[in-house]
Coordinates of C-alpha atoms and ligand atoms in Angstrom, one line a residue:
M150 CA 33.6 -25.2 8.5
F151 CA 35.1 -23.2 5.6
D152 CA 34.4 -19.4 5.7
F153 CA 34.0 -17.8 2.3
P154 CA 35.8 -14.4 2.2
Q155 CA 33.4 -11.5 2.4
F156 CA 33.5 -9.2 -0.7
P157 CA 34.3 -5.8 0.8
F158 CA 31.6 -3.2 0.5
W159 CA 34.1 -0.5 -0.3
S160 CA 35.5 -2.4 -3.3
L161 CA 32.1 -2.4 -4.8
T162 CA 31.6 1.3 -4.0
I163 CA 34.9 2.3 -5.5
I164 CA 34.3 0.2 -8.6
L165 CA 31.0 1.9 -9.2
I166 CA 32.3 5.4 -8.6
S167 CA 35.3 4.7 -10.9
I168 CA 32.9 3.6 -13.7
V169 CA 30.9 6.8 -13.3
F170 CA 34.0 8.9 -13.2
L171 CA 35.7 7.2 -16.1
W172 CA 32.6 7.8 -18.1
L173 CA 32.7 11.5 -17.2
I174 CA 36.3 11.7 -18.3
F175 CA 35.5 9.9 -21.6
R176 CA 32.5 12.3 -22.3
N177 CA 34.6 15.4 -21.9
K178 CA 38.0 14.3 -23.0
Q179 CA 38.0 16.0 -26.4
S180 CA 37.5 19.5 -25.0
H181 CA 38.9 19.3 -21.5
K182 CA 42.0 17.2 -21.7
Q183 CA 44.2 19.3 -19.3
Q184 CA 41.5 20.0 -16.8
Q185 CA 40.6 16.3 -16.6
S186 CA 44.2 15.5 -15.9
S187 CA 44.1 17.6 -12.7
L188 CA 40.6 16.4 -11.9
S189 CA 41.6 12.8 -12.2
S190 CA 44.6 13.2 -9.9
E191 CA 42.3 14.8 -7.3
Y192 CA 39.8 12.1 -7.9
F193 CA 42.1 9.2 -7.3
K194 CA 43.3 11.0 -4.1
G195 CA 39.7 10.8 -3.0
L196 CA 39.5 7.2 -3.9
N197 CA 42.7 6.5 -1.9
Y198 CA 41.0 8.1 1.2
L199 CA 38.0 5.8 0.6
L200 CA 40.3 2.8 0.4
N201 CA 42.0 3.8 3.7
D202 CA 38.5 4.1 5.2
E203 CA 39.1 7.9 5.7
Q204 CA 35.7 8.8 4.5
G205 CA 35.6 12.3 5.9
K206 CA 38.8 13.3 4.0
A207 CA 37.4 11.6 0.9
L208 CA 34.2 13.6 1.0
D209 CA 36.2 16.8 1.4
V210 CA 38.1 16.0 -1.8
F211 CA 35.0 15.2 -3.7
V212 CA 33.2 18.3 -2.5
K213 CA 36.2 20.4 -3.7
L214 CA 36.1 18.5 -7.0
V215 CA 32.5 19.3 -7.6
D216 CA 33.1 23.0 -6.8
S217 CA 35.6 23.2 -9.7
N218 CA 33.5 21.1 -12.1
W219 CA 29.8 20.5 -11.3
A220 CA 29.7 17.9 -14.2
T221 CA 31.2 15.4 -11.6
I222 CA 28.0 15.7 -9.5
D223 CA 26.8 12.3 -10.8
T224 CA 29.7 10.7 -8.7
H225 CA 28.1 12.2 -5.6
F226 CA 24.7 11.0 -6.5
T227 CA 26.0 7.5 -7.1
L228 CA 28.0 7.5 -3.8
G229 CA 24.9 8.8 -2.0
K230 CA 22.7 6.0 -3.5
I231 CA 25.2 3.3 -2.5
Y232 CA 25.3 4.6 1.1
R233 CA 21.5 4.7 1.2
K234 CA 21.1 1.2 -0.2
N235 CA 23.5 0.0 2.5
G236 CA 21.6 1.7 5.2
E237 CA 24.3 4.3 5.9
M238 CA 21.9 7.2 5.9
D239 CA 24.2 9.5 7.9
K240 CA 26.8 9.4 5.2
A241 CA 24.3 9.9 2.4
I242 CA 22.8 12.8 4.2
K243 CA 26.3 14.3 4.7
I244 CA 27.0 14.1 1.0
H245 CA 23.8 15.8 0.0
Q246 CA 23.8 18.4 2.7
G247 CA 27.4 19.2 1.6
L248 CA 26.3 19.7 -1.9
I249 CA 23.2 21.8 -1.1
G250 CA 25.4 24.1 1.1
R251 CA 27.9 24.9 -1.7
P252 CA 27.8 28.6 -2.6
S253 CA 28.7 27.7 -6.2
L254 CA 25.8 25.2 -6.6
P255 CA 24.2 25.8 -10.0
E256 CA 20.4 26.1 -9.7
Q257 CA 19.8 23.3 -12.2
Y258 CA 21.0 20.7 -9.6
R259 CA 19.2 22.0 -6.6
S260 CA 15.9 20.1 -7.0
K261 CA 17.7 16.8 -7.7
I262 CA 19.9 17.2 -4.6
L263 CA 16.9 18.1 -2.4
L264 CA 15.0 15.0 -3.7
E265 CA 18.0 12.8 -2.8
L266 CA 18.2 14.4 0.6
G267 CA 14.5 13.8 1.1
Y268 CA 15.0 10.1 0.2
D269 CA 17.9 9.9 2.7
Y270 CA 15.6 11.2 5.5
L271 CA 12.8 8.8 4.5
G272 CA 15.3 5.9 4.5
A273 CA 16.3 6.9 8.0
G274 CA 12.6 6.9 9.0
W275 CA 12.7 10.7 9.7
F276 CA 9.4 11.6 8.1
D277 CA 9.3 15.0 9.7
R278 CA 12.7 16.0 8.4
A279 CA 12.0 14.6 4.9
E280 CA 9.0 17.0 4.6
G281 CA 11.3 20.1 4.3
P282 CA 13.4 19.0 1.2
F283 CA 10.4 17.8 -0.7
K284 CA 8.5 21.1 0.0
E285 CA 11.5 23.0 -1.1
V286 CA 11.6 21.1 -4.4
L287 CA 8.0 22.3 -5.0
I288 CA 9.2 25.9 -4.5
Q289 CA 11.9 25.3 -7.2
D290 CA 9.6 23.2 -9.4
A291 CA 5.9 23.5 -8.7
K292 CA 5.1 20.7 -11.1
S293 CA 7.3 18.0 -9.5
T294 CA 5.0 15.0 -9.1
E295 CA 7.9 13.1 -7.5
A296 CA 8.0 15.6 -4.6
R297 CA 4.2 15.6 -4.3
H298 CA 4.0 11.8 -4.1
N299 CA 6.6 11.7 -1.4
L300 CA 4.9 14.5 0.6
I301 CA 1.6 12.5 0.3
L302 CA 3.5 9.4 1.6
I303 CA 4.8 11.4 4.6
Y304 CA 1.5 12.9 5.5
Q305 CA -0.2 9.5 5.1
Q306 CA 2.4 8.0 7.5
E307 CA 1.8 10.8 10.0
K308 CA -2.0 10.5 9.6
D309 CA -2.1 14.2 8.7
W310 CA -5.1 13.7 6.4
F311 CA -5.8 17.3 5.7
K312 CA -2.2 17.9 4.4
A313 CA -2.3 14.7 2.4
I314 CA -5.6 15.8 0.8
E315 CA -4.2 19.3 0.0
I316 CA -1.2 17.8 -1.9
A317 CA -3.1 15.0 -3.5
V318 CA -5.9 17.3 -4.8
D319 CA -3.3 19.1 -6.9
L320 CA -2.5 15.9 -8.7
F321 CA -6.1 14.8 -9.1
T322 CA -6.7 16.5 -12.5
D323 CA -3.7 14.8 -14.1
E324 CA -3.9 11.5 -12.3
P325 CA -7.5 10.9 -11.2
D326 CA -7.3 7.1 -11.3
V327 CA -4.3 7.1 -8.9
T328 CA -5.1 10.0 -6.6
G329 CA -8.9 9.7 -6.6
P330 CA -9.0 6.5 -4.4
M331 CA -6.3 7.9 -2.2
I332 CA -8.1 11.2 -1.5
A333 CA -11.3 9.2 -0.9
H334 CA -9.6 7.1 1.8
Y335 CA -8.2 10.3 3.4
Y336 CA -11.8 11.6 3.6
C337 CA -12.9 8.3 5.0
E338 CA -10.3 8.5 7.7
L339 CA -11.6 12.0 8.6
A340 CA -15.2 10.6 8.5
E341 CA -14.2 7.9 11.0
V342 CA -12.6 10.5 13.3
A343 CA -15.9 12.5 13.1
K344 CA -17.8 9.3 14.0
V345 CA -15.7 8.8 17.1
K346 CA -16.5 12.4 18.1
G347 CA -20.2 11.9 17.4
D348 CA -20.2 14.6 14.7
I349 CA -22.7 13.1 12.3
S350 CA -22.9 16.0 9.9
Q351 CA -19.1 16.0 9.4
L352 CA -19.1 12.3 9.0
E353 CA -21.7 12.6 6.2
N354 CA -19.8 15.5 4.7
Y355 CA -16.5 13.7 4.6
A356 CA -18.0 10.4 3.3
N357 CA -19.7 12.3 0.5
K358 CA -16.5 14.1 -0.4
A359 CA -14.8 10.6 -0.6
L360 CA -17.5 9.5 -3.1
H361 CA -16.9 12.7 -5.0
Y362 CA -13.3 11.8 -5.6
D363 CA -13.9 8.1 -6.1
V364 CA -17.4 7.0 -7.0
S365 CA -16.4 3.4 -6.3
C366 CA -15.2 4.0 -2.7
V367 CA -16.8 1.1 -0.9
R368 CA -15.5 2.3 2.4
A369 CA -17.4 5.6 2.1
S370 CA -20.6 3.7 1.3
I371 CA -20.1 1.5 4.3
I372 CA -19.5 4.5 6.6
L373 CA -22.7 6.2 5.3
A374 CA -24.8 3.1 5.5
D375 CA -23.6 2.2 9.0
Q376 CA -24.5 5.7 10.1
I377 CA -28.0 5.5 8.6
K378 CA -28.5 2.0 10.0
A379 CA -27.5 3.3 13.5
S380 CA -30.1 6.1 13.1
G381 CA -32.8 3.4 12.6
D382 CA -33.5 3.9 8.9
N383 CA -33.0 0.3 7.9
K384 CA -34.5 0.6 4.4
K385 CA -32.2 3.4 3.4
A386 CA -29.2 1.6 4.9
I387 CA -30.1 -1.6 2.9
E388 CA -30.2 0.5 -0.3
I389 CA -26.7 1.9 0.3
Y390 CA -25.2 -1.5 1.3
Q391 CA -26.6 -3.0 -1.9
S392 CA -25.2 -0.2 -4.0
I393 CA -21.8 -1.6 -3.2
E394 CA -22.5 -4.3 -5.8
S395 CA -22.0 -1.6 -8.5
Q396 CA -18.9 -0.3 -6.8
D397 CA -17.1 -3.6 -6.3
A398 CA -19.2 -6.8 -6.1
E399 CA -16.6 -8.8 -4.1
S400 CA -16.8 -6.3 -1.3
I401 CA -20.5 -7.0 -0.6
I402 CA -19.3 -9.8 1.6
L403 CA -18.0 -7.1 4.0
V404 CA -21.6 -6.0 4.7
I405 CA -23.6 -9.2 4.7
D406 CA -23.8 -9.2 8.5
S407 CA -25.0 -5.5 8.5
L408 CA -27.5 -6.3 5.7
S409 CA -28.8 -9.2 7.8
E410 CA -29.2 -7.0 10.9
C411 CA -31.3 -4.5 8.9
H412 CA -33.5 -7.2 7.4
E413 CA -33.9 -8.8 10.9
N414 CA -35.0 -5.4 12.2
L415 CA -37.6 -5.2 9.4
S416 CA -38.5 -8.9 9.7
S417 CA -37.7 -9.3 6.0
L418 CA -34.9 -12.0 6.0
D419 CA -36.7 -13.7 3.0
K420 CA -36.0 -10.6 0.9
L421 CA -32.3 -10.8 1.8
Y422 CA -32.3 -14.5 0.8
D423 CA -33.8 -13.6 -2.6
Y424 CA -31.3 -10.8 -3.0
L425 CA -28.3 -13.0 -2.2
V426 CA -29.4 -15.8 -4.5
A427 CA -29.8 -13.3 -7.3
L428 CA -26.5 -11.8 -6.5
Q429 CA -24.8 -15.2 -6.6
D430 CA -26.4 -15.7 -10.1
R431 CA -25.1 -12.4 -11.3
H432 CA -21.5 -12.9 -10.0
K433 CA -20.4 -16.5 -10.4
N434 CA -17.0 -15.7 -8.8
L435 CA -18.7 -14.9 -5.4
F436 CA -19.1 -17.9 -3.1
L437 CA -22.1 -16.9 -1.0
Q438 CA -23.4 -20.3 0.0
I439 CA -22.5 -20.1 3.7
Y440 CA -24.0 -16.6 3.9
I441 CA -27.2 -17.7 2.2
A442 CA -27.4 -20.8 4.5
S443 CA -27.1 -18.6 7.5
I444 CA -29.9 -16.4 6.4
L445 CA -32.1 -19.5 5.7
E446 CA -31.3 -20.9 9.2
K447 CA -32.4 -17.6 10.7
S448 CA -35.5 -17.2 8.7
R449 CA -36.7 -20.9 8.1
G450 CA -34.6 -23.0 10.5
S451 CA -31.6 -25.4 10.3
Q452 CA -33.5 -28.0 8.2
A453 CA -33.9 -25.4 5.4
A454 CA -30.2 -24.5 5.6
I455 CA -29.3 -28.3 5.4
V456 CA -31.5 -28.9 2.3
Y457 CA -30.0 -25.8 0.6
L458 CA -26.4 -26.6 1.4
T459 CA -26.7 -30.3 0.5
E460 CA -27.7 -29.3 -3.0
E461 CA -25.4 -26.3 -3.2
I462 CA -22.2 -28.1 -2.4
K463 CA -22.8 -30.7 -5.1
R464 CA -23.0 -27.9 -7.6
Q465 CA -20.2 -25.7 -6.0
P466 CA -18.1 -27.6 -3.4
T467 CA -16.3 -25.5 -0.9
L468 CA -14.7 -26.4 2.5
F469 CA -16.6 -23.7 4.2
G470 CA -19.8 -25.0 2.8
V471 CA -19.1 -28.6 3.9
Q472 CA -18.1 -27.4 7.4
K473 CA -21.2 -25.3 7.7
L474 CA -23.4 -28.3 6.6
I475 CA -21.8 -30.5 9.2
S476 CA -22.4 -28.0 11.9
Y477 CA -26.1 -27.7 11.0
K478 CA -26.4 -31.5 10.9
Q479 CA -24.7 -31.8 14.3
K480 CA -27.2 -29.4 15.7
E481 CA -30.2 -31.1 14.1
E482 CA -29.2 -34.7 14.4
G483 CA -26.9 -34.7 17.4
A484 CA -23.1 -34.8 17.5
D485 CA -21.6 -38.2 16.9
K486 CA -17.9 -39.0 16.8
A487 CA -17.8 -39.2 13.0
F488 CA -19.1 -35.7 12.6
R489 CA -16.7 -34.4 15.2
D490 CA -13.7 -36.0 13.5
L491 CA -14.7 -34.7 10.1
T492 CA -15.2 -31.2 11.5
V493 CA -11.8 -31.2 13.0
A494 CA -10.2 -32.5 9.8
I495 CA -11.9 -29.8 7.8
S496 CA -10.8 -27.1 10.3
I497 CA -7.2 -28.2 9.8
L498 CA -7.6 -28.1 6.1
Q499 CA -9.1 -24.6 6.3
Q500 CA -6.2 -23.2 8.3
G501 CA -4.3 -22.6 5.0
Q502 CA -7.2 -20.7 3.6
V503 CA -7.4 -17.0 4.3
E504 CA -10.3 -14.7 4.4
Y505 CA -8.6 -11.6 2.9
R506 CA -5.8 -11.4 0.4
C507 CA -4.0 -8.4 -1.2
Q508 CA -4.4 -8.5 -5.0
K509 CA -1.3 -6.4 -5.4
C510 CA 1.3 -8.2 -3.3
G511 CA -0.4 -11.4 -2.1
F512 CA -0.4 -10.4 1.6
S513 CA -3.0 -12.5 3.3
S514 CA -4.8 -12.1 6.6
N515 CA -7.9 -13.0 8.6
T516 CA -8.5 -9.3 9.2
H517 CA -9.7 -6.8 6.6
Y518 CA -7.5 -3.8 5.8
W519 CA -8.3 -0.8 3.6
L520 CA -4.5 0.0 3.4
C521 CA -2.4 -3.1 2.7
P522 CA 0.1 -3.3 5.6
S523 CA 2.6 -5.0 3.3
C524 CA 2.6 -3.0 0.0
N525 CA 0.9 0.1 1.3
H526 CA -1.7 0.2 -1.5
W527 CA -5.3 1.2 -0.8
D528 CA -8.3 -1.1 -1.6
R529 CA -6.3 -4.1 -2.7
V530 CA -7.1 -6.4 0.2
K531 CA -10.2 -8.2 -0.9
P532 CA -12.3 -11.0 0.6
G533 CA -10.6 -14.3 -0.4
I534 CA -12.3 -16.5 -2.9
I535 CA -12.6 -20.1 -1.9
E536 CA -11.8 -21.9 -5.1
P537 CA -13.8 -25.1 -5.7
E538 CA -10.7 -27.1 -6.6
H539 CA -9.5 -26.6 -3.0
A540 CA -12.4 -28.7 -1.8
H541 CA -11.8 -32.1 -3.4
I542 CA -12.4 -34.0 -0.2
I543 CA -16.2 -34.1 -0.9
Ligands
LIG125 ZN1 -0.4 -5.5 -0.7

């Protein structure tokens, strides 16, 4: 088999650095002809070291170069970024630490170098070390949103919700749409910790704070309603579960089981049936037929569920609806081979269908996540919608 020659990484590095450097020379050539001449000879000496894979010596030359002319700092940033992109974090860190340690460093470059150093540590997975540079940027430049967003990312990764809130709250006034939902989830995390500890008043306090920062925080409503349901106040719990419709109608599917339990406790499943039918009318994109059928089965028996589903899947055919109908028919009319075969066939077809999908990155799963494990965005994993066109087998 023929092996294609590998394009050497250092060739790419050197080409890129040369472009940056030549641009710098061009920019300054009118006023600094003589100085550039000596700079460029030093510069090519550095490149030579790189070519010979003597990276330590090359860096020494570049650091001396930047000492005599800080306008060449872009070369270091480019080199650092290339190292980082190639996963050579130790080398990127060495460059940026070398720069930050120079006594001649002009203040104007300090924040930029610290940010780069922070990204190096993040790239290496050293979240605890990355915190320092980003915090230092805030000392230099209290308004740096870049440093704040990275600190939030670090605290979120470390599950240090209090620190994440502290930083995010500072951004809330300027970016309420971005930071509001994030802060709300941090408070929800704290509320869930309080729940484990059995501290109900803290749970309520944190869930209400979540709603203060994001009035549409479904997770906070669920935490509050679950707590109220556990305390035995089914009516109040139903009220809160149903309020989710105004926050995000699609998410009501997450609480249908809880709603059902509350209504069962109150012997009012018929009310839940009426509510779900009306909900389906208000939101045509929701596919509630299997949930409505379950409620009918519980309140009026399998035959009522069969009548409802038979009509419903003519109007809005879905695989889940058909499968549910077959399972009721099996129960009512006995399982014969045809039913069993059909059920198996539908189960196979359904395997490609997922219950939850991230609207940001397309990640799909049969488990619900508040924070998408793929793209790291909050609230984007939603109950999957079963499109009627996926159900042409009827
Ligand atoms: Zn995602």
